[in-house]
PDB file of C-alpha atoms in Angstrom:
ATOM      1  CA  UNK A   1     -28.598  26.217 -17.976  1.00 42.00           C
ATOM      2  CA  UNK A   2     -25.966  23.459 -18.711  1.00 44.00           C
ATOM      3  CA  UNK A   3     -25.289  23.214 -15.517  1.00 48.00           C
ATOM      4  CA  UNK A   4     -28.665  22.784 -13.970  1.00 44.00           C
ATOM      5  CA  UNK A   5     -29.591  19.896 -16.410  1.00 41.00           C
ATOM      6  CA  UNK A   6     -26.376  17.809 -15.577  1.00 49.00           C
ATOM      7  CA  UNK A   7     -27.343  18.182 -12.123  1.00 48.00           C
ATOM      8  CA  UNK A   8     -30.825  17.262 -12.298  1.00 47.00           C
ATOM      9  CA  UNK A   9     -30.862  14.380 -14.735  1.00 61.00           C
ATOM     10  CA  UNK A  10     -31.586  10.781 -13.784  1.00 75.00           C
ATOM     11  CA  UNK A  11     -29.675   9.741 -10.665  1.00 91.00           C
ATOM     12  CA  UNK A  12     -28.543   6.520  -9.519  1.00 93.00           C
ATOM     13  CA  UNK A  13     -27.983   6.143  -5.650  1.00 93.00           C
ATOM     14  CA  UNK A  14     -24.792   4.355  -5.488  1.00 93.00           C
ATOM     15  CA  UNK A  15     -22.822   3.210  -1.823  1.00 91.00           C
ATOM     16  CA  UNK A  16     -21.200   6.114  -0.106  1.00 92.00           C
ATOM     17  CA  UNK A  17     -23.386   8.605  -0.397  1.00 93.00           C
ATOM     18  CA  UNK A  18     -22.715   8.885  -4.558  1.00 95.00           C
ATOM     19  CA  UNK A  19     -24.624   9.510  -7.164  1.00 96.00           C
ATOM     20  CA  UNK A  20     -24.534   8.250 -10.591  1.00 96.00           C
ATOM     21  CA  UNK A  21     -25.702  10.565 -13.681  1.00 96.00           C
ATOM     22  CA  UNK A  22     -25.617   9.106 -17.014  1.00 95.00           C
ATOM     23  CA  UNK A  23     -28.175   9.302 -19.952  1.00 94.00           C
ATOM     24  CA  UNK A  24     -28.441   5.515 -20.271  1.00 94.00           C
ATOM     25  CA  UNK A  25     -30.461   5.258 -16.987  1.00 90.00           C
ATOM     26  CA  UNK A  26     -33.894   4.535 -17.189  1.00 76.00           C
ATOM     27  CA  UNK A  27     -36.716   6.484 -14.914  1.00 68.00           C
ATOM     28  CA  UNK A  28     -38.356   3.355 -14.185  1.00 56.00           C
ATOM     29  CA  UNK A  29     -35.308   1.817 -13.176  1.00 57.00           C
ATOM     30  CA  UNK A  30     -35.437   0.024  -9.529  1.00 67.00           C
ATOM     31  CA  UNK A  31     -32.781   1.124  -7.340  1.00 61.00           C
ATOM     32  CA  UNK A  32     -31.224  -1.776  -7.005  1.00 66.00           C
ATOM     33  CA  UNK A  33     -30.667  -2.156 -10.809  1.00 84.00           C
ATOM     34  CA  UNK A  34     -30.456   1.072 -11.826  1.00 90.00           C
ATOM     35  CA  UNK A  35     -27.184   1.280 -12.377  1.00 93.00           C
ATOM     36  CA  UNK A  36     -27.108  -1.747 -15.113  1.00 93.00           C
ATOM     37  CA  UNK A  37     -27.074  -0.093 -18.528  1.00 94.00           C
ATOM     38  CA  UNK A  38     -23.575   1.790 -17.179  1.00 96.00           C
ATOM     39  CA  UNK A  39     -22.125  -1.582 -16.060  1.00 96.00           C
ATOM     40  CA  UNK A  40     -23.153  -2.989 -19.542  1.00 96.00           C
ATOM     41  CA  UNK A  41     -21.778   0.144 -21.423  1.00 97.00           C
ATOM     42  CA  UNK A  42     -18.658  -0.083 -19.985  1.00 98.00           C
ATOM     43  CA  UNK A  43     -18.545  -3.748 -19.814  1.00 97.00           C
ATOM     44  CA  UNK A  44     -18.968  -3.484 -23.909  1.00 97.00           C
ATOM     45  CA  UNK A  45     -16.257  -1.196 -24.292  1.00 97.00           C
ATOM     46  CA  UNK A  46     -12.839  -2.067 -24.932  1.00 97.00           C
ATOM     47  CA  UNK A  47     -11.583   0.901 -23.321  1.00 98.00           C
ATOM     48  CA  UNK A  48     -12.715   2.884 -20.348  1.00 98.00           C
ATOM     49  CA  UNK A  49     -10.789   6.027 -18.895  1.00 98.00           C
ATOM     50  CA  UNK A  50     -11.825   6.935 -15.015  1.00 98.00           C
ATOM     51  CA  UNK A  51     -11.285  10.472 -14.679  1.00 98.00           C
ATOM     52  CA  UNK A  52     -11.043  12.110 -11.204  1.00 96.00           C
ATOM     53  CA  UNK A  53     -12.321  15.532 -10.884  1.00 95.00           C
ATOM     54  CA  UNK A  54     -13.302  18.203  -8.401  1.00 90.00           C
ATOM     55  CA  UNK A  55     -13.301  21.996  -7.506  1.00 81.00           C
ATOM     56  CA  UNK A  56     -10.106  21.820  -5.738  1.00 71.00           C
ATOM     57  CA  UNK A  57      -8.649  20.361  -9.264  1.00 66.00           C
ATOM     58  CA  UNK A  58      -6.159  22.976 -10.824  1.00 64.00           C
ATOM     59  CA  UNK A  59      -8.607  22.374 -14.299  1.00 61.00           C
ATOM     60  CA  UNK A  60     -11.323  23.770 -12.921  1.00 63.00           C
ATOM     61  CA  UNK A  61      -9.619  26.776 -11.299  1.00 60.00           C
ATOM     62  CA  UNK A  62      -8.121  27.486 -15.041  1.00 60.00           C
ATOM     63  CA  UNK A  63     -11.487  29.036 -15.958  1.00 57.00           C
ATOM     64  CA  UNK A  64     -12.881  28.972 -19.397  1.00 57.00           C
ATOM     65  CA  UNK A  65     -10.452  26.428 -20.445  1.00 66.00           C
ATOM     66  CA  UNK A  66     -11.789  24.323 -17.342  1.00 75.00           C
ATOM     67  CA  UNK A  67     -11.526  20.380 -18.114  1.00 89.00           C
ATOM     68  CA  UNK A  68     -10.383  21.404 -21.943  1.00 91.00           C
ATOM     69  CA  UNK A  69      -7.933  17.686 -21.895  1.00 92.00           C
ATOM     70  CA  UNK A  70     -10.519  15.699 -20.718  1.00 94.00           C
ATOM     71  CA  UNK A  71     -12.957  17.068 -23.401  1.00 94.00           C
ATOM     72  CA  UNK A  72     -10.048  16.670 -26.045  1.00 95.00           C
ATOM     73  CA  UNK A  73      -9.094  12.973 -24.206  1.00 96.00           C
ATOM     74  CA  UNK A  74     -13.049  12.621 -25.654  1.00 95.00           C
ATOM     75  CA  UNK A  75     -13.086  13.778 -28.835  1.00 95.00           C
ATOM     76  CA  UNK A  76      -9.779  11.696 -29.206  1.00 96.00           C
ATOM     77  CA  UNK A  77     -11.462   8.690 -28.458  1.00 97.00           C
ATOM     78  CA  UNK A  78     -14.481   9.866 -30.256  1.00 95.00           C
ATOM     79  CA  UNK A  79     -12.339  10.222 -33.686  1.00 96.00           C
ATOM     80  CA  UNK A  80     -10.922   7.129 -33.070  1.00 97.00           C
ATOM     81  CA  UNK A  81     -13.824   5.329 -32.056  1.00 96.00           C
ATOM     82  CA  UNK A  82     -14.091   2.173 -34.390  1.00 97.00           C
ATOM     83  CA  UNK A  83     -10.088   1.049 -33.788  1.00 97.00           C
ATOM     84  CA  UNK A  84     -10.491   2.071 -29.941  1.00 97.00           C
ATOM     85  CA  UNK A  85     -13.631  -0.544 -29.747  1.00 96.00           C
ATOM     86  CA  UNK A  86     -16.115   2.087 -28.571  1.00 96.00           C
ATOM     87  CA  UNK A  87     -14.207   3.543 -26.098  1.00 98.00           C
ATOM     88  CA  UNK A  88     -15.884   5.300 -22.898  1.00 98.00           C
ATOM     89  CA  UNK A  89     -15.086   7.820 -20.357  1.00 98.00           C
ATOM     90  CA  UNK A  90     -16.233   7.599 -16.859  1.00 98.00           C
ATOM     91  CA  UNK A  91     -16.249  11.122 -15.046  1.00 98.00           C
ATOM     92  CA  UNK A  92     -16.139  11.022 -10.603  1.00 97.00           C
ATOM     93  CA  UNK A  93     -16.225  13.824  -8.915  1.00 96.00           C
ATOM     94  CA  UNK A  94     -15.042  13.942  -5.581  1.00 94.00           C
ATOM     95  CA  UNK A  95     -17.264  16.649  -3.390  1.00 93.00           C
ATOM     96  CA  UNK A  96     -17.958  18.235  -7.171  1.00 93.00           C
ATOM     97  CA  UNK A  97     -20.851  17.831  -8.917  1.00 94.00           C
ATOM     98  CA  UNK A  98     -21.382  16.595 -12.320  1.00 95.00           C
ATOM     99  CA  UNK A  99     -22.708  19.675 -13.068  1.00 93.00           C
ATOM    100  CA  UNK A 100     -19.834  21.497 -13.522  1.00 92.00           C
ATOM    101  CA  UNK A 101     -18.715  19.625 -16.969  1.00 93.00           C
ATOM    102  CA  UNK A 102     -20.223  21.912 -19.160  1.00 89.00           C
ATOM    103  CA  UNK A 103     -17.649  21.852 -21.460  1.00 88.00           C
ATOM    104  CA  UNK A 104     -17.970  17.428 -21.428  1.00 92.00           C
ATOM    105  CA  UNK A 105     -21.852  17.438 -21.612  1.00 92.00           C
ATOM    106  CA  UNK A 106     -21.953  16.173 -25.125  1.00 93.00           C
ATOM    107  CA  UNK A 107     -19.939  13.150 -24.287  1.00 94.00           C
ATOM    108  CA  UNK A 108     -22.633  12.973 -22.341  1.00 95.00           C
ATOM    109  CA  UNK A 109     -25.545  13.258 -23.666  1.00 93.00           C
ATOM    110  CA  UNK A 110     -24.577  10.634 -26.304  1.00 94.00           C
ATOM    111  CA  UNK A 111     -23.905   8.432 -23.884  1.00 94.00           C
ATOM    112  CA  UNK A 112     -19.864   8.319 -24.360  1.00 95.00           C
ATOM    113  CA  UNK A 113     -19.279   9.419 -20.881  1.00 97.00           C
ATOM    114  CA  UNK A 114     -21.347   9.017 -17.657  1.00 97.00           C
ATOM    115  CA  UNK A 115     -20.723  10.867 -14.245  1.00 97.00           C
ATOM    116  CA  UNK A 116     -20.184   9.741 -10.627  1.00 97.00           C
ATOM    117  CA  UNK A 117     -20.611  12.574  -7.927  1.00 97.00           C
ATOM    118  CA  UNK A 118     -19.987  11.654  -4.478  1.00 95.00           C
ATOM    119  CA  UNK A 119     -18.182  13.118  -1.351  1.00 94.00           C
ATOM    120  CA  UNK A 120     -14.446  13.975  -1.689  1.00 93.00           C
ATOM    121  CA  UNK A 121     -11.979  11.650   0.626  1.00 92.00           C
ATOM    122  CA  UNK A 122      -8.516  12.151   1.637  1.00 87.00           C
ATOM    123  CA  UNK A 123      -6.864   9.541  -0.777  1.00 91.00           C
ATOM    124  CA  UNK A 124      -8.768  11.159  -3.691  1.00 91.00           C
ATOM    125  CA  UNK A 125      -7.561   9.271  -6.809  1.00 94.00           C
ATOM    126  CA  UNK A 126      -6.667   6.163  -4.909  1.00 95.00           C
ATOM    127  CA  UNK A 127     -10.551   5.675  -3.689  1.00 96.00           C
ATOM    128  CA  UNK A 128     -11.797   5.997  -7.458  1.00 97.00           C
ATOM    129  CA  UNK A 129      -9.259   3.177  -8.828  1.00 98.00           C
ATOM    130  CA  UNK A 130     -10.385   1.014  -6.021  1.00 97.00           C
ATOM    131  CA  UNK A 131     -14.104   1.834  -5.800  1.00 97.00           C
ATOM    132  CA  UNK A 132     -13.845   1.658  -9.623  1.00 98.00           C
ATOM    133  CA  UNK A 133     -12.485  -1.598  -9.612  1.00 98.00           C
ATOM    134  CA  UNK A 134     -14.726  -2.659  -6.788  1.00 98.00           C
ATOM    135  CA  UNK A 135     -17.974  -1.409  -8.120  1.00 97.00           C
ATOM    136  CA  UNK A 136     -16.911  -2.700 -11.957  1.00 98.00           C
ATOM    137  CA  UNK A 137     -15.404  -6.052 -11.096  1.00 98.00           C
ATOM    138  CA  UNK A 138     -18.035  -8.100 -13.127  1.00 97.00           C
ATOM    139  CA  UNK A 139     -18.019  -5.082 -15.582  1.00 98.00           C
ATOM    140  CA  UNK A 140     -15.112  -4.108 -16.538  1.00 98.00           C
ATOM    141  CA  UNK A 141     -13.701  -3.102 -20.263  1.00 98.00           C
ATOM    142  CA  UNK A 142     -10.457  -5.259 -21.187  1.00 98.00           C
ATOM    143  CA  UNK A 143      -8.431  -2.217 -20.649  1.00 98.00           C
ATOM    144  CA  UNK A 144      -8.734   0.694 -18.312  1.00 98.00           C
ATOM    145  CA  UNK A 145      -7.134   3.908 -18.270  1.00 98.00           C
ATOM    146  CA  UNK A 146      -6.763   5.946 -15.211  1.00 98.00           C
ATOM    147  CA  UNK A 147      -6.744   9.802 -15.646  1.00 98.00           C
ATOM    148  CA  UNK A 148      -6.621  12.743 -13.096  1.00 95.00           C
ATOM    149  CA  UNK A 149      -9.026  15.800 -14.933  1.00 94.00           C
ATOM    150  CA  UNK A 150      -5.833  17.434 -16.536  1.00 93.00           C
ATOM    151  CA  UNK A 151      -4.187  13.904 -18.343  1.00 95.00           C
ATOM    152  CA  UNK A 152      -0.926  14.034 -19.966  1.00 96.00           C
ATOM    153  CA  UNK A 153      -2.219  13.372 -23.125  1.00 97.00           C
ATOM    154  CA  UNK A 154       1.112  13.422 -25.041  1.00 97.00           C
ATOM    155  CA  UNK A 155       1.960  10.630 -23.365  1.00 97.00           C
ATOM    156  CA  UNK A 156      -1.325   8.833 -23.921  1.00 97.00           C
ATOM    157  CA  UNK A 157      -1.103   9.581 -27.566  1.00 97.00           C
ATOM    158  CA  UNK A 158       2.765   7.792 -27.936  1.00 97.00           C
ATOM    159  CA  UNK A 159       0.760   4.702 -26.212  1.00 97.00           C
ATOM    160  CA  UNK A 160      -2.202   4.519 -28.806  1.00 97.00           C
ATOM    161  CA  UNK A 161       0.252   5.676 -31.946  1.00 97.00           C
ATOM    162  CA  UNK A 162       2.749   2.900 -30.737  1.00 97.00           C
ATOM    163  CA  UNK A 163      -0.222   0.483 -31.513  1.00 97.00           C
ATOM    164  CA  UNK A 164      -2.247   1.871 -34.541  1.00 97.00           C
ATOM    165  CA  UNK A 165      -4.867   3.261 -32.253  1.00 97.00           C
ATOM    166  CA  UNK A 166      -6.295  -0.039 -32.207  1.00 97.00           C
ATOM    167  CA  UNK A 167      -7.502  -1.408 -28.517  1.00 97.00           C
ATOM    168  CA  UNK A 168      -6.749  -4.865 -29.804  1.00 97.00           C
ATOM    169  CA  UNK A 169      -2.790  -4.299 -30.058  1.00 97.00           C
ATOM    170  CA  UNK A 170      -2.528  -1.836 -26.796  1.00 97.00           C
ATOM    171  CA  UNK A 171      -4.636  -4.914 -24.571  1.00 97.00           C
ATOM    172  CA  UNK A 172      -2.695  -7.592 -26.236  1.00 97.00           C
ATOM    173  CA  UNK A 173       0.377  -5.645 -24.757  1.00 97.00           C
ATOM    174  CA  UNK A 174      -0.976  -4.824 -21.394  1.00 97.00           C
ATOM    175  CA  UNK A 175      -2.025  -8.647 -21.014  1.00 97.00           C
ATOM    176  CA  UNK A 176       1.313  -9.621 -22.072  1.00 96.00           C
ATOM    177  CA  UNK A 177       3.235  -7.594 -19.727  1.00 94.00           C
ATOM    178  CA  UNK A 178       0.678  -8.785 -16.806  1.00 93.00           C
ATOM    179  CA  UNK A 179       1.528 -12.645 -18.101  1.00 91.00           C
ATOM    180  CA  UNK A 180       4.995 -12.505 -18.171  1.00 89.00           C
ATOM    181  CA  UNK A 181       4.786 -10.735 -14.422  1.00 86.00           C
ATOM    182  CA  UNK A 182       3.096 -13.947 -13.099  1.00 80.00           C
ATOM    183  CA  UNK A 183       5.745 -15.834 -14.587  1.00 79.00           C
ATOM    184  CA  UNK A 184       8.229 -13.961 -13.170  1.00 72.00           C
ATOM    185  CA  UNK A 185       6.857 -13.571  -9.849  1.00 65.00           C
ATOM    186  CA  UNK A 186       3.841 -15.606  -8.814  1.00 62.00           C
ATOM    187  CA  UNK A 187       3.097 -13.859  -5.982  1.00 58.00           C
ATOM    188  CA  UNK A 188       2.689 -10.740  -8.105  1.00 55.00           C
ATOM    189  CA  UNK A 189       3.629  -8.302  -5.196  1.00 63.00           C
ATOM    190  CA  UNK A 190       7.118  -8.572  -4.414  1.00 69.00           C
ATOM    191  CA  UNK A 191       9.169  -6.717  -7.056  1.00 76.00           C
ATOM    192  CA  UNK A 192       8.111  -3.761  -9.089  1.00 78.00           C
ATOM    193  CA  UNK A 193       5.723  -3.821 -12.069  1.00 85.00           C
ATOM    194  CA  UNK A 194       6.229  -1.398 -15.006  1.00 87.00           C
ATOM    195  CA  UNK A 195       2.994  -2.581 -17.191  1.00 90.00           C
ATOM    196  CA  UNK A 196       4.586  -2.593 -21.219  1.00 94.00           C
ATOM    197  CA  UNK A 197       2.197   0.097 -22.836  1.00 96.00           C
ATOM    198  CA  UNK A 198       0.767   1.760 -19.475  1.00 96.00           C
ATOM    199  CA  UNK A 199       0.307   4.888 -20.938  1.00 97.00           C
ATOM    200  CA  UNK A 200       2.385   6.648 -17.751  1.00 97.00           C
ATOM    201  CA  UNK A 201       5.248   8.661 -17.131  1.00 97.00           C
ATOM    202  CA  UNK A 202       6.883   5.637 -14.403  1.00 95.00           C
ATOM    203  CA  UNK A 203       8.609   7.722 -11.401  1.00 95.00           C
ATOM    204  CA  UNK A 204      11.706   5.911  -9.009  1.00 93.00           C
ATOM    205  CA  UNK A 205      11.501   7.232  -4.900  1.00 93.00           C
ATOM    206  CA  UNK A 206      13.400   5.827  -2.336  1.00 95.00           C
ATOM    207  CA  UNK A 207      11.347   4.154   0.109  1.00 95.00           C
ATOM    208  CA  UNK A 208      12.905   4.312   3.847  1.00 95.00           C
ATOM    209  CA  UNK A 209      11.949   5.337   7.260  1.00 95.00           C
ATOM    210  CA  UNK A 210      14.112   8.419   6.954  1.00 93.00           C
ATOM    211  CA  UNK A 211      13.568   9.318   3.238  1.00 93.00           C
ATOM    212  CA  UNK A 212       9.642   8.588   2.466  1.00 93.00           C
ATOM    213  CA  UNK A 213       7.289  10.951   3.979  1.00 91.00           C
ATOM    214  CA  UNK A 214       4.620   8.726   3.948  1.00 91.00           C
ATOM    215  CA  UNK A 215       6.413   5.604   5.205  1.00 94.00           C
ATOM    216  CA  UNK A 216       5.139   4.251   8.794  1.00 95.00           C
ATOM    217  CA  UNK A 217       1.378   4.034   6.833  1.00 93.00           C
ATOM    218  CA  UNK A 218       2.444   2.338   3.525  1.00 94.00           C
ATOM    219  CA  UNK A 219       4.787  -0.036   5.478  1.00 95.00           C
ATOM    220  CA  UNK A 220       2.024  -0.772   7.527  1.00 96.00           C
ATOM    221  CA  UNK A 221       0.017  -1.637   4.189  1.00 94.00           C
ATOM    222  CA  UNK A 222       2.847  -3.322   2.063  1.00 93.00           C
ATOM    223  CA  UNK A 223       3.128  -5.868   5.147  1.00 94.00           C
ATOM    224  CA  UNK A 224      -0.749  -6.056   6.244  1.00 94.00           C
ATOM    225  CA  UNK A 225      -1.783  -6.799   2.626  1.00 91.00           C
ATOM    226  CA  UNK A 226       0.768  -8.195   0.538  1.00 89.00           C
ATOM    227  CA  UNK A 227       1.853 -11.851   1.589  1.00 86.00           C
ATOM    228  CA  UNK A 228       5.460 -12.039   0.539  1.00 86.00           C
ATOM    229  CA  UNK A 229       5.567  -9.099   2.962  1.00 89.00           C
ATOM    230  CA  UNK A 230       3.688 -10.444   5.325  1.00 89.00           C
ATOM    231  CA  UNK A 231       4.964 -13.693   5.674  1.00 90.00           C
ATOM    232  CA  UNK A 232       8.607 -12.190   5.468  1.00 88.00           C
ATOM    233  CA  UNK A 233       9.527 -14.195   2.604  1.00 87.00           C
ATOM    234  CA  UNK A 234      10.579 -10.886   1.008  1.00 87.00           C
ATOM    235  CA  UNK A 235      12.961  -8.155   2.490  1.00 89.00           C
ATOM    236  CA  UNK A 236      10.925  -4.230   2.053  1.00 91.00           C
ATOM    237  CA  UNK A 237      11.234  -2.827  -1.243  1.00 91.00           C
ATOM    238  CA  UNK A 238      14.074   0.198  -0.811  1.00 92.00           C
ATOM    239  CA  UNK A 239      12.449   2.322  -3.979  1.00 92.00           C
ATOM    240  CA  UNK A 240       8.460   2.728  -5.304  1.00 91.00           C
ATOM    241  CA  UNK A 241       7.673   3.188  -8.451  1.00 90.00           C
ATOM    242  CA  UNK A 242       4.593   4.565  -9.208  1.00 92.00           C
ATOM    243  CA  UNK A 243       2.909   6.848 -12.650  1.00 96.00           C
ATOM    244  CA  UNK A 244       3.354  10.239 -12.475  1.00 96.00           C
ATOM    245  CA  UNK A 245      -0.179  12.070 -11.928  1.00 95.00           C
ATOM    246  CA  UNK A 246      -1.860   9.263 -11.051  1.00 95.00           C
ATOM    247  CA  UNK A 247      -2.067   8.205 -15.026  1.00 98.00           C
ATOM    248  CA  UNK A 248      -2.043   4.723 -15.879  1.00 97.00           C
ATOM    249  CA  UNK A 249      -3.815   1.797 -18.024  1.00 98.00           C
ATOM    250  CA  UNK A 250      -4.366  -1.625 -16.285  1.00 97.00           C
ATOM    251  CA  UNK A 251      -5.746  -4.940 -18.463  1.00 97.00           C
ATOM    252  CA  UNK A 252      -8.739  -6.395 -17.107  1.00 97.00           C
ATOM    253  CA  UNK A 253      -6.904  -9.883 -16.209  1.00 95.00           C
ATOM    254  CA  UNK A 254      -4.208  -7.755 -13.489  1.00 94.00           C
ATOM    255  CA  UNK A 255      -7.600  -6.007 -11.924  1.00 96.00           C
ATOM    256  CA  UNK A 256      -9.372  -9.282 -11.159  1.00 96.00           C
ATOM    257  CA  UNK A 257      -5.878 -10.776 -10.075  1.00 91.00           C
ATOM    258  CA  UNK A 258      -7.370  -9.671  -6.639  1.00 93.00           C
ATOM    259  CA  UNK A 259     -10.476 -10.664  -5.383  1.00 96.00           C
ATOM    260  CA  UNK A 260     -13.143  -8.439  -5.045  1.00 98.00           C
ATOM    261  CA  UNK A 261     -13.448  -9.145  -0.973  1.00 97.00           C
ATOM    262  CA  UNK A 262      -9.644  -7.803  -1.370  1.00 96.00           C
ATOM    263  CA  UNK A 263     -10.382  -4.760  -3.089  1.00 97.00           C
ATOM    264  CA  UNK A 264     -13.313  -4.305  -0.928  1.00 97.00           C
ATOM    265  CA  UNK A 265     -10.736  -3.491   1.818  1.00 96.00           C
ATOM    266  CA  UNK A 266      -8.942  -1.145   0.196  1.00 96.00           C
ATOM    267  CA  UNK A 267     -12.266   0.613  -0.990  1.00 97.00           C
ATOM    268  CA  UNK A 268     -12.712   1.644   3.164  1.00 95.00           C
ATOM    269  CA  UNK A 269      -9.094   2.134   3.667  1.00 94.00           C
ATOM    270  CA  UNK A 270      -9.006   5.154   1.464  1.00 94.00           C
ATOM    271  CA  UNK A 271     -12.760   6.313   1.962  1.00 93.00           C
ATOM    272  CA  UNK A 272     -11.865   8.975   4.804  1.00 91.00           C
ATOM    273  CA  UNK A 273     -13.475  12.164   4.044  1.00 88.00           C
ATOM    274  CA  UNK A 274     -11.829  15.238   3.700  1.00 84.00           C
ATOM    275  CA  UNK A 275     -12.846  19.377   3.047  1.00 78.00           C
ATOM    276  CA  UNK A 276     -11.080  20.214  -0.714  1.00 70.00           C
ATOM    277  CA  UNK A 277      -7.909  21.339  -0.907  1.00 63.00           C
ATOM    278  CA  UNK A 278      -8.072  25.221  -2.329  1.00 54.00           C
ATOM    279  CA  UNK A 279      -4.760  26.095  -2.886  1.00 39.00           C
TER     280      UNK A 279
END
């Protein structure tokens, strides 16, 4: 019965053959605004975690306890709600639909969550940072938080106890770090970023020809997109570093550091679809 009623309540067509489900939309909305009272939600918020989710997820194969961190990553936010500046969660599901967060539906229903179901894509998490950031760019909270549907929420937790719970102190950090990396490097590509207060577990790989598995395509990408790259004003990095399960927060000011014609790029490049993964 849960189910059926997160499946069949107001829609909003979105690009890519998506679907946004939230109870903020309005039945008379017109289809080319529908979508407004989410972008103003979020835009309100001073924190907004994108959650990726799907049947292929190892949450939802757990059973009864499916999606049990992202509802307590909700009723975290939802005890700390004042300090955390009305904090929101926004739920995609990638060839999922919204329907199966039973255990999340009254995030929902009060309108502390909202749900994106759309096709599932071979770069899974990578497409919802990028769409997110694409489709929020005028919207978008002054910190975001990006989750997979199992987050490390220990980690999380050190963040927001590190700062009081308050959203003030954690973005005043994040906007810090992203300052200081302009100073440091202009260009804001060439050397590795390690955001102060990301909320991530930071991982070190060695990044050659011989020792990445995924080299020939990223090398492709670090010198197609990046112009110290590029240009060849800067050697190849030798090591990535990159959060552990996908789990990180970004400030507002390092999202729109790119334009939105720049991230619209990126939004195609990892839009390739793909069957789930079962195993």
């Amino acid at each position: 019965r849960h189910q059926a009623m997160l499946n069949n309540s107001l829609g909003c067509p979105l690009q890519g053959g998506r679907t946004l489900r939230s109870s903020l939309l309005l039945e008379d909305g017109r289809p080319q605004e529908c979508a407004r009272p989410v972008l103003r939600d979020v835009a309100s918020s001073s924190l907004t975690a994108v959650a990726t989710f799907s049947a292929g997820g190892r949450s939802l194969r757990s059973g009864k306890a499916a999606f049990r961190q992202l509802d307590e990553l909700g009723k975290l936010f939802s005890d700390h709600s004042a300090s955390l500046g009305g904090p929101r969660m926004l739920l995609v599901g990638k060839g999922t639909r919204c329907g199966v967060l039973t255990s999340l539906r009254h995030h929902l229903r009060a309108g502390r969550a909202h749900c994106i179901e759309g096709p599932n894509v071979g770069a899974r998490e990578t497409h919802t940072i990028w769409r997110f950031c694409f489709d929020f760019y005028r919207h978008l909270p002054r910190i975001t938080l990006f989750v997979q549907d199992d987050p490390q929420l220990q980690v999380l937790k050190r963040t927001l106890e590190q700062h009081a719970f308050s959203a003030v102190g954690w973005a005043r950090t994040l906007e810090a770090s992203f300052e200081s990396r302009k100073v440091a490097d202009p260009a804001a590509a060439a050397t590795p970023w390690l955001p102060a207060g990301c909320g991530c577990v930071p991982v070190r790989e060695p990044f050659g020809a011989r020792s990445y598995g995924g080299y020939r395509p990223l090398h492709w990408w670090l010198a197609s997109f990046l112009r110290p790259f590029a240009n060849g004003s800067a050697a190849m990095p030798t090591a990535l570093h990159w959060p552990a399960m996908a789990q990180f927060a970004m400030p507002r000011a390092a999202i729109r550091g790119r334009t939105r014609g720049w991230i619209e790029l990126n939004v195609h490049l990892s839009e390739v679809p793909a069957p789930l993964a079962r195993n």
